[in-house]
Tab-separated table of C-alpha atoms in Angstrom:
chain	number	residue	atom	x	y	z
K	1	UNK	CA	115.164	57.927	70.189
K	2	UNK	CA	114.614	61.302	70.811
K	3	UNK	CA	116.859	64.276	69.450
K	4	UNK	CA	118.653	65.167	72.456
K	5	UNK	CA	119.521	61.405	72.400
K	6	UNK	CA	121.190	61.311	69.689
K	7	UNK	CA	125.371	61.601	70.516
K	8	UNK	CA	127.535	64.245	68.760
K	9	UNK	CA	129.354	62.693	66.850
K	10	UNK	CA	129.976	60.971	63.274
K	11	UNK	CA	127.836	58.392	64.106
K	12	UNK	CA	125.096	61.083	65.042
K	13	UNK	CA	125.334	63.233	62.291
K	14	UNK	CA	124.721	59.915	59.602
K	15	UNK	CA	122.001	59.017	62.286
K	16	UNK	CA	120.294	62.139	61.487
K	17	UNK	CA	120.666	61.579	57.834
K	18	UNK	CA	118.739	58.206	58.443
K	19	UNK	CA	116.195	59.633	59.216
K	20	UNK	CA	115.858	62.094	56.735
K	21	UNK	CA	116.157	59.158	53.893
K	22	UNK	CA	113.779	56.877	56.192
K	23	UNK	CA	110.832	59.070	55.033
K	24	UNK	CA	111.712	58.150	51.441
K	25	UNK	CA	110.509	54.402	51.859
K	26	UNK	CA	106.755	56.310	53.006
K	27	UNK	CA	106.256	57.943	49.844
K	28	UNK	CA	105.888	54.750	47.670
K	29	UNK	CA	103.819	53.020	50.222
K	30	UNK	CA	100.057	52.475	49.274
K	31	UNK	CA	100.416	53.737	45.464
K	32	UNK	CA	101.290	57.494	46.914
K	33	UNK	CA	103.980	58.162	44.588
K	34	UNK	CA	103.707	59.222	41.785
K	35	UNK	CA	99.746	59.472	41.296
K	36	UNK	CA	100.089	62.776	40.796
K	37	UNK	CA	101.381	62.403	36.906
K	38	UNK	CA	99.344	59.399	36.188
K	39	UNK	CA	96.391	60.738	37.020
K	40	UNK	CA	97.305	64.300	35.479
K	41	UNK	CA	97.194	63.281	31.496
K	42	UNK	CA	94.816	65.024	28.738
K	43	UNK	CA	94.295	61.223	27.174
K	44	UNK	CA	93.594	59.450	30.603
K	45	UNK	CA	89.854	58.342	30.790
K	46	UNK	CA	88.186	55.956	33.246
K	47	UNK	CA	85.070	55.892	35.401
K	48	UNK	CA	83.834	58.615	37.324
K	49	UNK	CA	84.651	56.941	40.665
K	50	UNK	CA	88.587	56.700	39.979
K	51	UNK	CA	88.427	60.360	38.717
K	52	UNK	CA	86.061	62.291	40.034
K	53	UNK	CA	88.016	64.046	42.610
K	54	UNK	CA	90.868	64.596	40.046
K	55	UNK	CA	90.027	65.670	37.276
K	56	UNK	CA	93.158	67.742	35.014
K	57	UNK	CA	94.655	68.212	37.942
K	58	UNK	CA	92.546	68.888	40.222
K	59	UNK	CA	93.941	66.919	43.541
K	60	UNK	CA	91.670	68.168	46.106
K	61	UNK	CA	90.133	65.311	48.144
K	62	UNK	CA	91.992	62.815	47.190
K	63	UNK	CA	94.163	61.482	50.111
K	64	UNK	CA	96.693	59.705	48.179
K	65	UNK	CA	97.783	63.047	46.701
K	66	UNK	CA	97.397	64.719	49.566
K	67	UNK	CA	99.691	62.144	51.073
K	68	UNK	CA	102.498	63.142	48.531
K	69	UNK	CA	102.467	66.566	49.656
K	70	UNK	CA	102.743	65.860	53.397
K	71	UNK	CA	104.866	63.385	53.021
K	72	UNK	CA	107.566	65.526	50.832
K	73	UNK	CA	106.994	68.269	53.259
K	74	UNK	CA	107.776	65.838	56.191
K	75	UNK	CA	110.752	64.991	54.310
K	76	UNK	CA	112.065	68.540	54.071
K	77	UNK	CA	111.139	69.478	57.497
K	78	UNK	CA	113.226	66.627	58.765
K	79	UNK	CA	116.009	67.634	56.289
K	80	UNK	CA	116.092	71.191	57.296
K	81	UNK	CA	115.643	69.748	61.545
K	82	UNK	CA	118.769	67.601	60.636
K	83	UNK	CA	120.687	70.418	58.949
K	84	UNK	CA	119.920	72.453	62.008
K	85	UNK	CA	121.396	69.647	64.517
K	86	UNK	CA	123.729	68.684	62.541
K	87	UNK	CA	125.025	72.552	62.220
K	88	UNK	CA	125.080	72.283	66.584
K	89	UNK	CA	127.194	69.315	66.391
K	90	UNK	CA	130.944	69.816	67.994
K	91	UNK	CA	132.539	66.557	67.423
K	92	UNK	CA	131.805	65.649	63.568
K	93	UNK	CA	134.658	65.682	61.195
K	94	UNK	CA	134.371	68.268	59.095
K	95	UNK	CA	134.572	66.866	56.030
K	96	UNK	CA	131.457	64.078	57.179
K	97	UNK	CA	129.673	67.144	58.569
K	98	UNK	CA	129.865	68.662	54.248
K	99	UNK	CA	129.093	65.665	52.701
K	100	UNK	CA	126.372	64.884	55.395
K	101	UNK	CA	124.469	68.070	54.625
K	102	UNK	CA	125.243	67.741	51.534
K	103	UNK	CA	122.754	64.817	51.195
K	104	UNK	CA	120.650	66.599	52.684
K	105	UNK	CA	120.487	69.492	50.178
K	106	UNK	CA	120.087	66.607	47.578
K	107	UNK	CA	117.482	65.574	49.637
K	108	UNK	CA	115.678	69.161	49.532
K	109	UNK	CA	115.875	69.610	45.890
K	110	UNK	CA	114.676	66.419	45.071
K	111	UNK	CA	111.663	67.083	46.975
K	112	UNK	CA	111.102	70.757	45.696
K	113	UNK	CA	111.292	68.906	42.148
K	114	UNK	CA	108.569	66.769	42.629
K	115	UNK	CA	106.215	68.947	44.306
K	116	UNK	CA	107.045	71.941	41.642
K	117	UNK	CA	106.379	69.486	39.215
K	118	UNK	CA	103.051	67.845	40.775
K	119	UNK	CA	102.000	71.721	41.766
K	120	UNK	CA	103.407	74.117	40.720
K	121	UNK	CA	103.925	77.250	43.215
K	122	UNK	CA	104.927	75.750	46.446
K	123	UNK	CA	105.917	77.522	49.547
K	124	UNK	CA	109.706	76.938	50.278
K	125	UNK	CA	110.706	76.247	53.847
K	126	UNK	CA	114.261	76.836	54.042
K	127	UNK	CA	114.517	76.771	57.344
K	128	UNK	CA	112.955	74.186	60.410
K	129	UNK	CA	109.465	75.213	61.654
K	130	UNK	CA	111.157	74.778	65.061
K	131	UNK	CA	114.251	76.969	64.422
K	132	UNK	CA	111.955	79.861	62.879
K	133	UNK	CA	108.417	78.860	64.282
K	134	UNK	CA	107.080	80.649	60.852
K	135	UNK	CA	103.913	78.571	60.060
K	136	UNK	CA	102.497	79.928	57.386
K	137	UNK	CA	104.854	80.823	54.174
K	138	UNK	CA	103.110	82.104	51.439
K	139	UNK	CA	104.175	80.103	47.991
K	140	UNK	CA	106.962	80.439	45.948
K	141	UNK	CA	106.576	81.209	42.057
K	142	UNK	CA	107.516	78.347	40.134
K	143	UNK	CA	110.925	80.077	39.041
K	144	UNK	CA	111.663	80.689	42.690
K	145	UNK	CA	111.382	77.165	43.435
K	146	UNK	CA	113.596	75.687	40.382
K	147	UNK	CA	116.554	78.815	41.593
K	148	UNK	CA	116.088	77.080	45.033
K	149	UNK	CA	116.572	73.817	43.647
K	150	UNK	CA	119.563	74.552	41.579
K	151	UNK	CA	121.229	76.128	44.319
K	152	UNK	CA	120.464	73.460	46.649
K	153	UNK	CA	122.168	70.873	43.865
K	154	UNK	CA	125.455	73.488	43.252
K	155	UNK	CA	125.903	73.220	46.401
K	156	UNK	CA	125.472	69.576	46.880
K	157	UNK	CA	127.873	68.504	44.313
K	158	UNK	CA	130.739	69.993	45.702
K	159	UNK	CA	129.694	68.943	49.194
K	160	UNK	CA	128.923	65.123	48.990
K	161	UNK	CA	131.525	62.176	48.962
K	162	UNK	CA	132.557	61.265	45.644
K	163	UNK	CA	132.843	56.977	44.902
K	164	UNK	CA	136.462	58.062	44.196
K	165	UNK	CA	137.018	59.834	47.565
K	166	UNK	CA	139.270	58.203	49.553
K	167	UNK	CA	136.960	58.877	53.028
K	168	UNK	CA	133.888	57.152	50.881
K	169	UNK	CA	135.514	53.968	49.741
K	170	UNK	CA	136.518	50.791	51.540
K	171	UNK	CA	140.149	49.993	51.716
């Protein structure tokens, strides 16, 4: 499926937030997730072939944790893609449209907290590389990042369906 392909339309907009979540699964495939914290502890000893790339924390080189970082990135740049088709869309309720992005702001913040947490500065993309075409964004303090990730998650708790709300549950 390609993106003009996809209708507008409730349907649509939860197909878009698929897709965001289907990058999830990718993460924990092949021991990715969440290397970064196993292998960054001051009482963690092995051989030298297991660690020396790492080191305390030093990732460089090492293509599961450089995995982790393209693959949360992939997962924001697919939130913020979905966010900006979603935002297009005519024919979404609005009340599916909130709670869609919604998710999707969960989605963002959850990301931002690992990779502050594995990294520390990390450049924030707020925005889809194809809406802004802005490449290179310089990194974020690590303050930035947890402000960005608190206001992605006061924003997402007012916006996503709640197990009581009447839209969300069956019957």
């Amino acid at each position: 499926t390609q993106p003009d392909d996809i209708e507008d339309s409730d349907n649509g907009a939860t197909q878009w937030l698929i897709g965001c979540y289907s990058r999830i699964s990718t993460l924990f495939n092949g021991n990715t997730f969440p290397m970064v914290w196993l292998y960054d502890e001051d009482y963690l000893t092995g051989p030298s072939w297991a660690f020396g790339t790492l080191g305390a924390g030093n990732f460089q080189n090492n293509s599961n944790i450089n995995s982790m970082w393209t693959g949360l990135y992939e997962l924001i740049h697919r939130c913020n893609f979905s966010a900006y088709k979603i935002g297009q869309m005519n024919n979404v309720t609005e009340r599916n449209k909130t709670a869609i992005l919604g998710e999707i702001k969960f989605l963002k913040a959850w990301s931002y907290f690992q990779l502050v947490r594995a990294f520390g500065p990390v450049p924030l993309r707020k925005e889809s590389i194809s809406e802004t075409g802005d490449r290179n964004v310089p990194r974020s303090s690590v303050e930035e990042v947890y402000g960005y990730i608190i206001e992605l998650l006061d924003q997402a708790k007012t916006e996503c369906y709640l197990n009581t709300d009447k839209e969300y549950t069956a019957g």
